[in-house]
Amino acid sequence: MHARVVFQVILWVLLFTSTLATGQGQVKVYTVNYPLQYFSQRIAGQHADAVFPAPTEGDPAFWQPSVEVISGYQQADLILLNGANYAKWVNRVSLPRRKLVDTSAGFRDRYIRVTVDATHSHGPGGEHSHAGTAFTTWLDFEQAAAQARATADAMTRKWPEWKSDFSRNLEALEADLLELDKQIQMIVAVKPDHPLMASHPVYQYLQRRYGLNLKSMMWEPDEMPDEAQWAALARALGDHPARWMIWEGEPNPQIVKRLQRMGVESVVFDPAGNRLDKGDFLSVMGQNVKHLKRAYQ
Amino acid sequence: MIDSLYIAWKYVSFYKARTATLVACVTLIAALPLALELVLEESERQLLSRAESTPLLLGARGSALDLVMNSLYFGDEVPELISMRAADDMDASGLATPIPLYVRFQARGFPIVGTTLDYFDFRDLHIAQGRQMALLGECVIGAEVAERLELKPGDTLLSSPETLFDLAGVYPLKMKVAGVLARSYTPDDLAVLLDLKTAWVVQGLVHGHEDVTRTQDDSVIIKRSDNNVIANAKLVEYTEITTENVDSFHFHGAPDDYPLTAVLALPNDERSGTILRGRYLDTAIPYQLVVPGDVIVGLLANIFRIKNVLDAVILMVGVATALALILVFALSLRLRQHEIRTVFRIGGSRLTIFRLLGAEITIIFLVSGLLCGFAMIVVDQYSAELVRRLVIG
């Protein structure tokens, strides 16, 4: 009888301590895009749950979260922002200031200003414009590493007891990002003037960091451009003879065929701003590098 | 004794005017110092507890008292404005957590407090009904505001114009009540709390309107060029923020320059607080960093100095009243010689006369005591509000 009671007590103690241990790993880090979710989860490891609650359709930069989702952000332990005017919804909601961390604040002076742009629409986010500040900061992998460092710093300030784990994980992540950086530099170095077309104006930081000779259209992968847009492309190709067009996502086969008739091949360079159907940030960026290599061969 | 009380009661109720005057004199002279004591105790409680729980307060150089009264108790006197940069700089210092405050506007007589969600954690404020504010244009109201204005979550509340005849001013903003705070018995019960950005919408610094690049109404356009459109005052700004128009709300100018009335500073530790205070000692810096507790202790010292004067005045008035009462009774004894002789004739002793007079005085003091007690209950009931109106303003 006594042995049973002792056994039950030990079982309860074990259960209680394991619950406490699990509870420690349940700190919540909310992010405004997928790259930051990936960075924060890799840096935090088992200590935190990195959450990015946007729907998988549409561009999170133009997403408007519901009140319930905002409430989730309000209760998070840390909220990682991308900066560069990404996720404009942040300016229209109430979030606890002391939990906000702008991960690109360290290179704010190097933001790219986008001056002229027309509005357009795609996905459930409705009509939007890219005028203002270019926001796909992580496509410059050196900047991505800086954002990862800012994430690790914020986490260390918040949870100093896990500093060594954060530092170790950050080191591995930085190495991965800088390897991508090196690979793209090597690809572009072969043909630095090689002309390329981009379907959408989201590659500004990629272009600046790696010196791509790139011109952007305002096309969507799933929407057939109208004749005026085709004519605009033809005119652009006149003084910018690109043989490859970079797409955010897999383009419509009809667009691919028509582009091929114009002598332009299609290749995907997914900015991975939103959660991915398969793979993770690093594997998708690895694919992007391979695709870019094809465009440079 | 009962007989004496009965006769005395008959006497005092017959001379109603004289009795009422005596009762009023005694009640007033007793109630005044007690009421003053109650109000001062409440002032001390309200002022000190809130001030002592606020470590540091940053604001523009000028009256430290105005700064503290506006930021902690939402007093009407608005201090010189500072900019959001002051809060950002403090944040960048890594020494303290800043909580910006913008206490300038009112909604139906209650102060609008523009701040961040950190304020709720700092003051330990909890939502009793509804939910926390989430979207631009939403507010959370104090328990007393909800009760007096009969508002509940989902209702709307209009901001008040700064001046009645401000024809060129911004339109009042129709704010949605997202939640009602649990009663905290602090000035937060009487406040309309909203996000800083919504406070700037109230001021018109952040606003939303029809897209001028697409409007079909040329009468609102002064000049249109390839990369700029200038609209005139006919362009109507939205007075309510809805899911349909929220995307059109935008900042004009750099958010760093947007106004604040103060910044609550929560230092990481005592050392950080000391370093931070040292940084704002330089008079060339346009800010002052004050310890609200010290400012309020100074204010209370002045109040208690005034109280001592008032106590002395009340004491003198009390002595004068007591002398007057003695005179009234002495004179009434002379006037009542006829009655006294009658008492002697029917066999009453000198003691009977004293008992009758004693009973009259007892009745007068008893009634005064009751009235005084009632007055104290009323004062106690309204002392918090009285302090807010008289002391905090």
XYZ file of C-alpha atoms in Angstrom:
690
model
C 0.000 0.000 0.000
C 2.789 2.391 1.081
C 4.824 1.571 -1.991
C 1.827 2.447 -4.197
C 1.365 5.810 -2.514
C 5.083 6.588 -2.820
C 5.009 5.553 -6.478
C 1.994 7.842 -7.126
C 3.687 10.771 -5.402
C 6.851 10.263 -7.474
C 4.717 10.080 -10.629
C 2.950 13.353 -9.771
C 6.246 15.085 -8.983
C 7.684 13.909 -12.298
C 4.566 15.064 -14.163
C 4.663 18.438 -12.406
C 8.343 19.051 -13.136
C 7.969 17.996 -16.771
C 5.012 20.388 -17.110
C 7.155 23.159 -15.673
C 9.969 22.297 -18.061
C 7.567 22.308 -21.021
C 6.061 25.565 -19.801
C 9.480 27.194 -20.005
C 9.590 26.498 -23.745
C 6.205 28.020 -24.346
C 7.243 31.642 -24.709
C 5.590 33.068 -27.799
C 7.396 35.040 -30.459
C 5.069 36.536 -33.056
C 6.434 37.735 -36.385
C 5.067 39.698 -39.336
C 6.490 37.460 -42.053
C 7.785 33.973 -42.646
C 11.529 34.752 -42.836
C 11.416 36.223 -39.335
C 9.440 33.247 -38.090
C 12.097 30.959 -39.554
C 14.963 33.001 -38.089
C 13.399 33.274 -34.637
C 12.472 29.594 -34.466
C 15.965 28.529 -35.471
C 17.578 30.879 -32.960
C 15.199 30.056 -30.110
C 15.141 26.319 -30.740
C 12.963 24.520 -28.208
C 12.770 27.572 -25.931
C 10.118 29.449 -27.914
C 7.222 28.949 -30.209
C 7.617 31.275 -33.201
C 4.214 32.156 -34.633
C 3.314 33.769 -37.933
C -0.489 33.663 -38.118
C -1.125 35.089 -41.616
C -3.083 32.985 -44.099
C -0.912 31.223 -46.688
C -2.656 32.990 -49.571
C -1.624 36.516 -50.440
C 1.310 38.714 -49.540
C 1.658 39.234 -45.756
C 3.047 42.708 -46.450
C -0.491 43.794 -47.380
C -2.387 41.585 -44.958
C -4.872 42.981 -42.422
C -5.190 40.670 -39.396
C -8.509 40.150 -37.619
C -9.120 41.383 -34.069
C -8.593 37.826 -32.777
C -5.200 37.597 -34.483
C -4.225 41.060 -33.168
C -5.158 39.836 -29.703
C -2.678 36.980 -30.205
C 0.040 39.497 -31.101
C -0.861 41.582 -28.021
C -0.349 38.589 -25.762
C 2.941 37.479 -27.337
C 6.177 37.766 -25.345
C 8.016 39.326 -28.272
C 6.849 40.759 -31.601
C 9.380 40.850 -34.420
C 8.797 43.468 -37.102
C 10.509 43.530 -40.454
C 10.726 47.333 -40.626
C 11.063 49.102 -44.008
C 7.334 49.866 -43.827
C 6.535 46.172 -44.182
C 3.147 45.101 -42.795
C 1.489 48.510 -42.769
C -1.230 47.057 -40.566
C 1.126 47.458 -37.602
C 0.520 51.220 -37.805
C -3.224 50.730 -37.626
C -3.463 48.485 -34.585
C -2.585 48.626 -30.890
C 0.455 46.580 -29.961
C 2.550 46.746 -26.771
C 5.501 48.956 -27.662
C 7.956 47.313 -25.260
C 7.479 43.958 -27.001
C 8.108 45.337 -30.506
C 11.489 44.837 -32.144
C 12.281 46.316 -35.538
C 14.785 43.795 -36.894
C 15.980 46.045 -39.729
C 16.463 49.200 -37.621
C 20.223 48.638 -37.753
C 20.323 49.312 -41.496
C 17.445 51.790 -41.686
C 19.705 54.246 -43.504
C 20.087 51.723 -46.324
C 16.397 51.248 -47.082
C 15.585 51.627 -50.768
C 12.982 54.260 -51.656
C 10.562 53.272 -54.430
C 9.207 56.388 -56.074
C 6.903 55.692 -58.997
C 4.385 52.903 -58.912
C 0.805 52.186 -59.915
C -1.555 50.281 -57.649
C -2.472 46.742 -58.526
C -4.191 43.827 -56.899
C -3.586 40.156 -56.346
C -4.696 37.669 -53.730
C -7.148 38.410 -50.917
C -5.307 41.552 -49.797
C -6.969 43.653 -52.499
C -5.415 46.569 -54.305
C -1.986 47.741 -53.186
C 1.067 49.690 -54.206
C 4.810 49.115 -53.797
C 5.576 52.845 -53.731
C 7.376 54.041 -50.596
C 10.058 51.774 -49.162
C 11.188 48.483 -50.660
C 10.515 45.908 -47.996
C 11.891 42.493 -49.037
C 15.001 43.275 -46.999
C 15.925 39.611 -46.409
C 16.692 39.025 -50.110
C 20.037 40.669 -49.373
C 21.395 37.791 -47.281
C 23.818 40.049 -45.462
C 20.821 42.101 -44.338
C 18.984 38.871 -43.519
C 21.901 37.939 -41.239
C 21.662 41.393 -39.610
C 17.945 40.786 -39.007
C 18.777 37.404 -37.492
C 21.314 39.085 -35.184
C 18.730 41.698 -34.139
C 16.317 38.841 -33.399
C 18.914 37.032 -31.283
C 19.799 40.258 -29.428
C 16.136 40.907 -28.607
C 15.672 37.355 -27.395
C 18.836 37.513 -25.282
C 17.663 40.759 -23.669
C 14.340 39.135 -22.910
C 15.581 35.703 -21.842
C 19.261 36.076 -20.809
C 19.236 32.586 -19.261
C 19.194 31.048 -22.768
C 21.920 33.288 -24.169
C 24.372 30.504 -24.984
C 21.737 28.513 -26.904
C 20.704 31.619 -28.849
C 24.330 32.454 -29.715
C 25.054 28.920 -30.911
C 21.898 28.763 -33.050
C 22.491 32.243 -34.457
C 26.004 31.286 -35.496
C 24.675 28.314 -37.488
C 21.924 30.420 -39.101
C 24.348 33.209 -40.014
C 26.674 30.661 -41.619
C 23.777 29.329 -43.741
C 22.701 32.824 -44.824
C 26.212 33.967 -45.650
C 26.771 30.788 -47.661
C 23.744 31.761 -49.824
C 25.194 35.264 -50.058
C 28.513 33.874 -51.276
C 26.859 31.552 -53.823
C 24.849 34.363 -55.441
C 27.887 36.624 -55.552
C 29.814 33.891 -57.350
C 26.955 33.301 -59.839
C 26.598 36.975 -60.701
C 30.344 37.592 -60.838
C 30.555 35.424 -63.972
C 28.273 37.727 -66.016
C 27.786 40.956 -64.060
C 25.951 42.713 -66.926
C 23.669 39.799 -67.771
C 20.214 41.407 -68.277
C 17.255 39.971 -66.383
C 13.563 40.818 -66.116
C 11.540 40.579 -62.906
C 7.786 40.035 -62.984
C 7.213 42.166 -59.885
C 9.124 44.969 -58.134
C 10.176 42.988 -55.056
C 13.831 42.245 -55.793
C 15.348 45.679 -55.046
C 17.658 44.500 -52.251
C 18.705 41.395 -54.198
C 19.532 43.639 -57.141
C 21.527 46.109 -55.039
C 23.496 43.563 -53.018
C 24.503 41.310 -55.913
C 24.563 43.921 -58.676
C 21.890 42.290 -60.825
C 21.120 44.019 -64.119
C 17.396 43.799 -63.496
C 14.255 45.550 -64.730
C 10.856 45.006 -63.129
C 7.408 44.683 -64.625
C 4.145 44.698 -62.683
C 2.918 41.211 -63.514
C 1.326 38.491 -61.447
C 2.198 34.802 -61.948
C -1.459 33.743 -62.032
C -2.909 36.609 -64.106
C -2.473 36.803 -67.858
C -1.065 40.287 -68.628
C -3.179 42.409 -70.961
C -1.909 43.481 -74.381
C -0.673 46.831 -73.068
C 1.525 44.983 -70.568
C 2.877 42.694 -73.288
C 3.644 45.745 -75.397
C 5.395 47.368 -72.438
C 7.515 44.249 -72.037
C 8.395 44.249 -75.715
C 9.487 47.896 -75.448
C 11.519 47.153 -72.309
C 13.254 44.227 -73.995
C 14.273 46.606 -76.767
C 16.861 48.362 -74.628
C 17.209 45.626 -71.987
C 17.581 42.348 -73.936
C 16.827 39.945 -71.093
C 16.450 36.244 -71.844
C 15.120 35.324 -68.427
C 12.263 36.600 -66.330
C 12.314 36.040 -62.568
C 8.949 35.223 -60.967
C 7.766 35.301 -57.352
C 5.829 32.077 -57.917
C 5.299 29.463 -60.606
C 3.833 31.427 -63.567
C 0.756 30.460 -65.569
C 1.857 28.018 -68.406
C 0.195 30.265 -71.008
C 2.330 33.203 -69.894
C 5.425 30.971 -69.983
C 4.632 29.893 -73.562
C 4.031 33.407 -74.804
C 7.236 34.590 -73.121
C 9.112 31.737 -74.783
C 7.790 32.915 -78.146
C 9.435 36.257 -77.318
C 12.667 34.428 -76.443
C 12.270 34.874 -72.677
C 12.487 31.899 -70.301
C 10.875 31.882 -66.845
C 12.496 31.064 -63.553
C 11.153 31.291 -59.998
C 12.923 33.214 -57.267
C 10.466 32.937 -54.382
C 10.939 35.774 -51.836
C 9.302 33.393 -49.314
C 7.564 36.192 -47.454
C 4.734 33.849 -46.569
C 4.682 30.357 -45.112
C 5.640 27.665 -47.573
C 3.708 24.640 -48.755
C 6.842 22.515 -48.609
C 10.390 23.015 -47.435
C 11.626 25.880 -45.346
C 13.235 29.273 -45.892
C 16.691 27.841 -46.412
C 15.646 25.075 -48.800
C 13.556 27.525 -50.867
C 16.420 29.990 -51.013
C 18.690 27.120 -52.035
C 16.266 26.390 -54.892
C 16.223 30.099 -55.781
C 20.012 30.114 -56.029
C 19.895 27.076 -58.336
C 17.259 28.781 -60.495
C 19.327 31.947 -60.666
C 22.332 29.906 -61.707
C 20.279 28.546 -64.648
C 19.413 32.083 -65.675
C 23.105 32.973 -65.716
C 24.252 29.966 -67.754
C -34.848 62.944 32.789
C -37.416 61.876 30.194
C -39.723 64.657 31.471
C -36.959 67.235 31.059
C -36.197 65.967 27.568
C -39.878 66.105 26.685
C -40.262 69.697 27.898
C -36.963 70.681 26.242
C -38.088 69.066 22.966
C -41.359 71.011 23.139
C -39.390 74.192 23.763
C -36.874 73.743 20.926
C -39.544 72.638 18.460
C -41.648 75.710 19.366
C -38.756 78.141 18.707
C -37.936 76.628 15.320
C -35.925 79.511 13.890
C -33.737 79.867 16.959
C -33.187 76.099 17.171
C -32.396 75.839 13.460
C -29.831 78.632 13.780
C -28.169 76.989 16.758
C -28.141 73.563 15.088
C -26.688 75.080 11.883
C -23.941 76.844 13.863
C -22.939 73.728 15.773
C -23.172 71.484 12.689
C -21.080 73.777 10.556
C -18.416 74.298 13.156
C -18.132 70.550 13.720
C -18.487 69.461 10.095
C -16.034 71.902 8.550
C -12.807 70.563 10.074
C -13.981 66.980 9.750
C -14.882 67.430 6.059
C -11.586 69.155 5.450
C -9.779 66.278 7.094
C -11.643 63.741 4.959
C -10.958 65.598 1.710
C -7.308 66.051 2.575
C -6.933 62.408 3.504
C -8.466 61.460 0.163
C -6.183 63.941 -1.637
C -3.184 62.442 0.055
C -4.309 58.914 -0.770
C -5.066 59.683 -4.396
C -2.055 61.826 -5.044
C 0.579 59.949 -3.135
C -0.253 56.349 -3.970
C -0.278 57.048 -7.712
C 2.782 59.286 -7.590
C 4.794 56.803 -5.564
C 3.975 54.016 -8.007
C 5.330 56.096 -10.905
C 9.129 56.039 -10.856
C 10.030 58.823 -13.298
C 8.258 61.187 -15.634
C 9.738 62.958 -18.629
C 8.241 66.145 -20.026
C 9.028 69.564 -21.390
C 10.834 72.006 -19.109
C 8.354 74.149 -17.202
C 6.000 73.488 -14.336
C 6.771 70.065 -12.871
C 3.453 70.180 -11.037
C 1.425 70.700 -14.228
C 3.346 67.857 -15.835
C 2.649 65.465 -12.969
C -0.986 66.518 -12.530
C -1.680 66.087 -16.242
C 0.181 62.813 -16.671
C -0.840 61.038 -13.486
C -4.226 62.507 -12.667
C -5.252 63.743 -16.122
C -5.635 67.336 -14.944
C -6.909 69.961 -17.387
C -3.687 71.979 -17.517
C -1.795 70.675 -20.561
C 1.999 70.969 -20.211
C 4.273 72.048 -23.068
C 4.361 69.344 -25.703
C 7.337 67.122 -26.450
C 7.770 64.793 -29.421
C 7.762 61.050 -29.860
C 11.524 61.307 -30.359
C 11.889 61.788 -26.584
C 10.369 58.344 -26.009
C 12.463 56.788 -28.782
C 15.656 58.283 -27.335
C 14.847 56.895 -23.910
C 14.161 53.495 -25.459
C 17.462 53.641 -27.332
C 19.312 54.429 -24.085
C 18.391 50.952 -22.833
C 18.046 52.361 -19.316
C 14.266 52.490 -19.044
C 11.067 51.399 -20.713
C 9.216 54.477 -21.952
C 5.437 54.679 -21.922
C 4.381 57.704 -23.992
C 1.359 59.734 -22.927
C -0.751 62.248 -24.801
C -3.329 63.741 -22.433
C -4.776 66.731 -24.191
C -8.272 66.055 -25.515
C -11.591 65.237 -23.938
C -14.633 63.177 -24.800
C -17.905 64.336 -23.228
C -16.061 65.864 -20.291
C -13.722 62.937 -19.643
C -9.997 63.084 -20.416
C -8.724 61.190 -23.455
C -5.478 59.415 -22.605
C -3.446 58.429 -25.654
C -0.875 55.800 -24.736
C 0.385 52.310 -25.568
C -0.750 48.937 -24.279
C 2.215 48.927 -21.887
C 0.311 51.472 -19.788
C -2.329 48.867 -18.935
C 0.298 46.437 -17.630
C 2.086 49.202 -15.733
C -1.073 50.398 -13.957
C -2.383 46.839 -13.603
C -5.603 47.719 -15.414
C -7.859 44.880 -16.467
C -10.728 44.672 -18.885
C -14.015 43.922 -17.120
C -16.264 43.940 -20.205
C -15.479 43.579 -23.885
C -11.860 43.338 -25.022
C -8.644 45.320 -25.238
C -8.463 47.994 -27.951
C -7.029 46.486 -31.102
C -7.793 48.643 -34.128
C -7.254 52.305 -34.894
C -10.278 54.295 -33.675
C -11.052 52.032 -30.733
C -10.956 53.023 -27.078
C -11.237 51.459 -23.660
C -13.148 53.424 -21.037
C -12.855 53.616 -17.258
C -15.571 52.092 -15.077
C -16.857 55.495 -13.980
C -17.045 56.788 -17.569
C -19.045 53.700 -18.568
C -21.410 54.175 -15.643
C -21.999 57.896 -16.055
C -22.296 57.893 -19.840
C -24.109 54.536 -19.833
C -21.702 53.088 -22.374
C -20.873 49.475 -23.038
C -18.598 47.646 -25.500
C -19.748 48.229 -29.063
C -21.096 51.729 -28.342
C -19.466 54.834 -29.756
C -18.092 57.968 -28.110
C -17.373 61.297 -29.801
C -14.239 63.280 -29.041
C -14.907 66.906 -28.065
C -13.496 69.865 -30.018
C -10.697 71.649 -28.159
C -12.523 74.949 -28.346
C -16.205 75.521 -28.953
C -15.763 77.970 -31.806
C -12.877 76.206 -33.562
C -14.442 76.358 -37.024
C -11.174 75.454 -38.750
C -10.493 72.588 -36.352
C -10.717 68.885 -37.016
C -13.984 66.972 -36.951
C -14.716 65.030 -33.766
C -13.757 61.370 -34.057
C -16.407 58.745 -33.445
C -14.524 56.216 -31.334
C -15.694 52.668 -30.837
C -15.753 51.424 -27.246
C -13.893 48.096 -27.345
C -13.921 47.449 -23.618
C -14.632 48.754 -20.133
C -11.953 48.632 -17.447
C -12.497 47.022 -14.082
C -12.827 49.679 -11.364
C -9.411 50.623 -9.997
C -10.400 53.585 -7.766
C -7.820 55.716 -9.544
C -8.077 58.501 -12.162
C -8.105 55.723 -14.793
C -11.736 55.082 -13.827
C -12.531 58.518 -15.246
C -10.466 58.237 -18.419
C -10.999 57.299 -22.043
C -7.885 55.328 -22.956
C -6.868 54.896 -26.550
C -3.840 54.120 -28.657
C -1.450 57.017 -29.279
C -2.159 56.757 -32.999
C -5.881 57.180 -32.371
C -5.098 60.234 -30.211
C -3.243 61.665 -33.202
C -6.294 60.899 -35.356
C -8.359 62.924 -32.845
C -5.929 65.784 -33.424
C -6.055 65.321 -37.202
C -2.367 64.482 -37.597
C -3.262 60.998 -38.763
C -6.275 61.041 -40.997
C -8.131 59.246 -43.724
C -9.943 60.549 -46.762
C -10.940 59.650 -50.284
C -7.980 58.825 -52.551
C -7.256 62.204 -54.177
C -5.455 60.546 -57.071
C -8.680 58.836 -58.100
C -11.446 61.199 -57.077
C -13.949 62.129 -59.753
C -14.804 65.361 -57.942
C -12.497 68.011 -59.427
C -13.823 70.671 -57.048
C -11.691 69.213 -54.246
C -8.472 69.450 -56.268
C -6.390 72.620 -56.360
C -3.519 71.302 -58.455
C -2.704 67.989 -60.069
C 0.698 66.986 -61.462
C 2.316 63.665 -62.425
C 3.606 62.943 -58.951
C 1.592 65.218 -56.676
C -2.031 66.166 -56.046
C -2.991 69.145 -53.882
C -6.504 69.018 -52.442
C -8.449 71.823 -50.795
C -10.369 71.950 -47.497
C -13.467 70.619 -49.242
C -11.916 67.160 -49.149
C -13.835 65.521 -46.339
C -11.866 63.546 -43.801
C -13.433 60.433 -42.317
C -14.881 60.981 -38.842
C -15.175 57.312 -38.050
C -12.669 54.541 -38.683
C -14.225 51.475 -40.224
C -12.820 48.333 -41.838
C -13.697 49.889 -45.205
C -11.731 53.121 -44.743
C -8.992 52.140 -42.270
C -6.488 51.590 -45.099
C -6.841 55.249 -46.117
C -5.590 56.503 -42.727
C -2.064 57.773 -42.999
C 0.541 59.806 -41.127
C 1.532 63.267 -42.265
C 5.171 63.994 -41.521
C 7.612 61.893 -39.550
C 6.039 59.960 -36.657
C 9.133 60.896 -34.598
C 7.880 64.479 -34.552
C 4.379 63.604 -33.364
C 3.384 65.250 -30.078
C 3.236 63.837 -26.584
C 2.551 65.489 -23.257
C 4.877 63.208 -21.272
C 6.706 59.901 -21.124
C 6.439 57.594 -18.135
C 9.906 56.149 -17.590
C 10.273 52.740 -15.971
C 14.010 52.311 -15.251
C 15.476 48.802 -15.457
C 16.876 49.203 -11.932
C 17.851 51.890 -9.430
C 21.235 52.449 -11.078
C 19.639 52.954 -14.511
C 17.201 55.416 -12.951
C 20.043 57.420 -11.409
C 22.008 57.493 -14.675
C 18.876 58.538 -16.557
C 18.160 61.366 -14.112
C 21.715 62.554 -14.506
C 21.292 62.786 -18.291
C 18.426 65.240 -18.011
C 20.040 67.558 -15.474
C 21.606 69.686 -18.186
C 19.384 72.755 -18.581
C 20.299 72.943 -22.262
C 18.164 69.818 -22.808
C 14.548 70.856 -23.445
C 13.228 68.065 -21.206
C 12.911 67.595 -17.461
C 12.864 64.223 -15.752
C 10.968 64.440 -12.485
C 10.241 62.037 -9.639
C 6.444 62.359 -9.303
C 6.548 61.332 -5.625
C 8.808 64.297 -4.791
C 6.592 66.729 -6.706
C 3.465 65.480 -4.948
C 5.099 65.529 -1.518
C 5.918 69.191 -2.218
C 2.315 69.824 -3.248
C 0.964 68.053 -0.164
C 3.308 70.080 2.053
C 1.725 73.237 0.602
C -1.758 71.809 1.006
C -1.071 70.927 4.643
C 0.386 74.377 5.238
C -2.884 75.806 3.954
C -4.728 73.270 6.078
C -2.950 74.518 9.191
C -4.068 78.056 8.382
C -7.605 76.825 7.769
C -7.520 74.852 11.036
C -6.497 78.005 12.900
C -9.300 79.969 11.236
C -11.807 77.226 12.004
C -10.585 77.105 15.613
C -11.075 80.844 15.986
C -14.493 80.687 14.351
C -15.286 77.732 16.631
C -14.313 79.670 19.751
C -16.357 82.658 18.533
C -19.314 80.368 17.839
C -19.002 78.744 21.246
C -18.938 82.181 22.887
C -21.934 83.207 20.795
C -23.758 80.058 21.853
C -22.989 80.767 25.517
C -24.232 84.301 24.976
C -27.386 83.026 23.273
C -28.090 80.693 26.173
C -27.243 83.376 28.760
C -29.525 85.860 27.036
C -32.240 83.276 26.626
C -32.046 82.671 30.393
C -32.722 86.386 30.937
C -35.555 86.334 28.397
C -36.955 83.237 30.033
C -37.021 84.666 33.631
C -40.786 84.485 33.507
C -40.725 80.782 32.601
C -38.071 80.070 35.256
C -40.164 81.776 37.954
C -43.124 79.621 36.888
C -40.952 76.487 37.264
C -39.972 77.596 40.783
C -43.630 78.316 41.664
C -44.778 74.851 40.648
C -42.083 73.358 42.936
C -39.156 72.986 40.557
C -35.661 73.389 41.970
C -32.601 75.145 40.489
C -31.479 71.679 39.386
C -34.656 71.321 37.323
C -33.743 74.499 35.453
C -30.258 73.134 34.788
C -31.716 69.808 33.679
C -34.104 71.575 31.284
C -31.330 73.678 29.816
C -29.030 70.629 29.657
C -31.742 68.682 27.824
C -32.163 71.540 25.305
C -28.436 71.677 24.690
C -28.296 67.872 24.399
C -31.079 67.898 21.795
C -29.379 70.647 19.798
C -26.029 68.843 19.887
C -27.651 65.496 19.110
C -29.414 66.872 16.027
C -26.201 68.653 14.990
C -24.265 65.428 15.497
C -26.716 63.532 13.304
C -26.563 66.186 10.591
C -22.791 66.289 10.853
C -22.602 62.500 10.531
C -24.859 62.600 7.491
C -22.739 65.361 5.970
C -19.604 63.283 6.571
C -21.166 60.280 4.829
C -21.987 62.500 1.833
C -18.498 64.056 1.794
C -16.892 60.627 2.121
C -19.029 59.355 -0.745
C -18.016 62.192 -3.024
C -14.543 62.933 -1.663
C -12.796 61.125 -4.539
C -14.707 63.164 -7.104
C -14.345 66.323 -4.991
C -10.569 65.846 -4.893
C -10.470 65.263 -8.636
C -12.380 68.491 -9.231
C -10.910 70.719 -6.517
C -7.338 69.473 -6.080
C -6.484 67.786 -9.379
C -8.629 70.005 -11.561
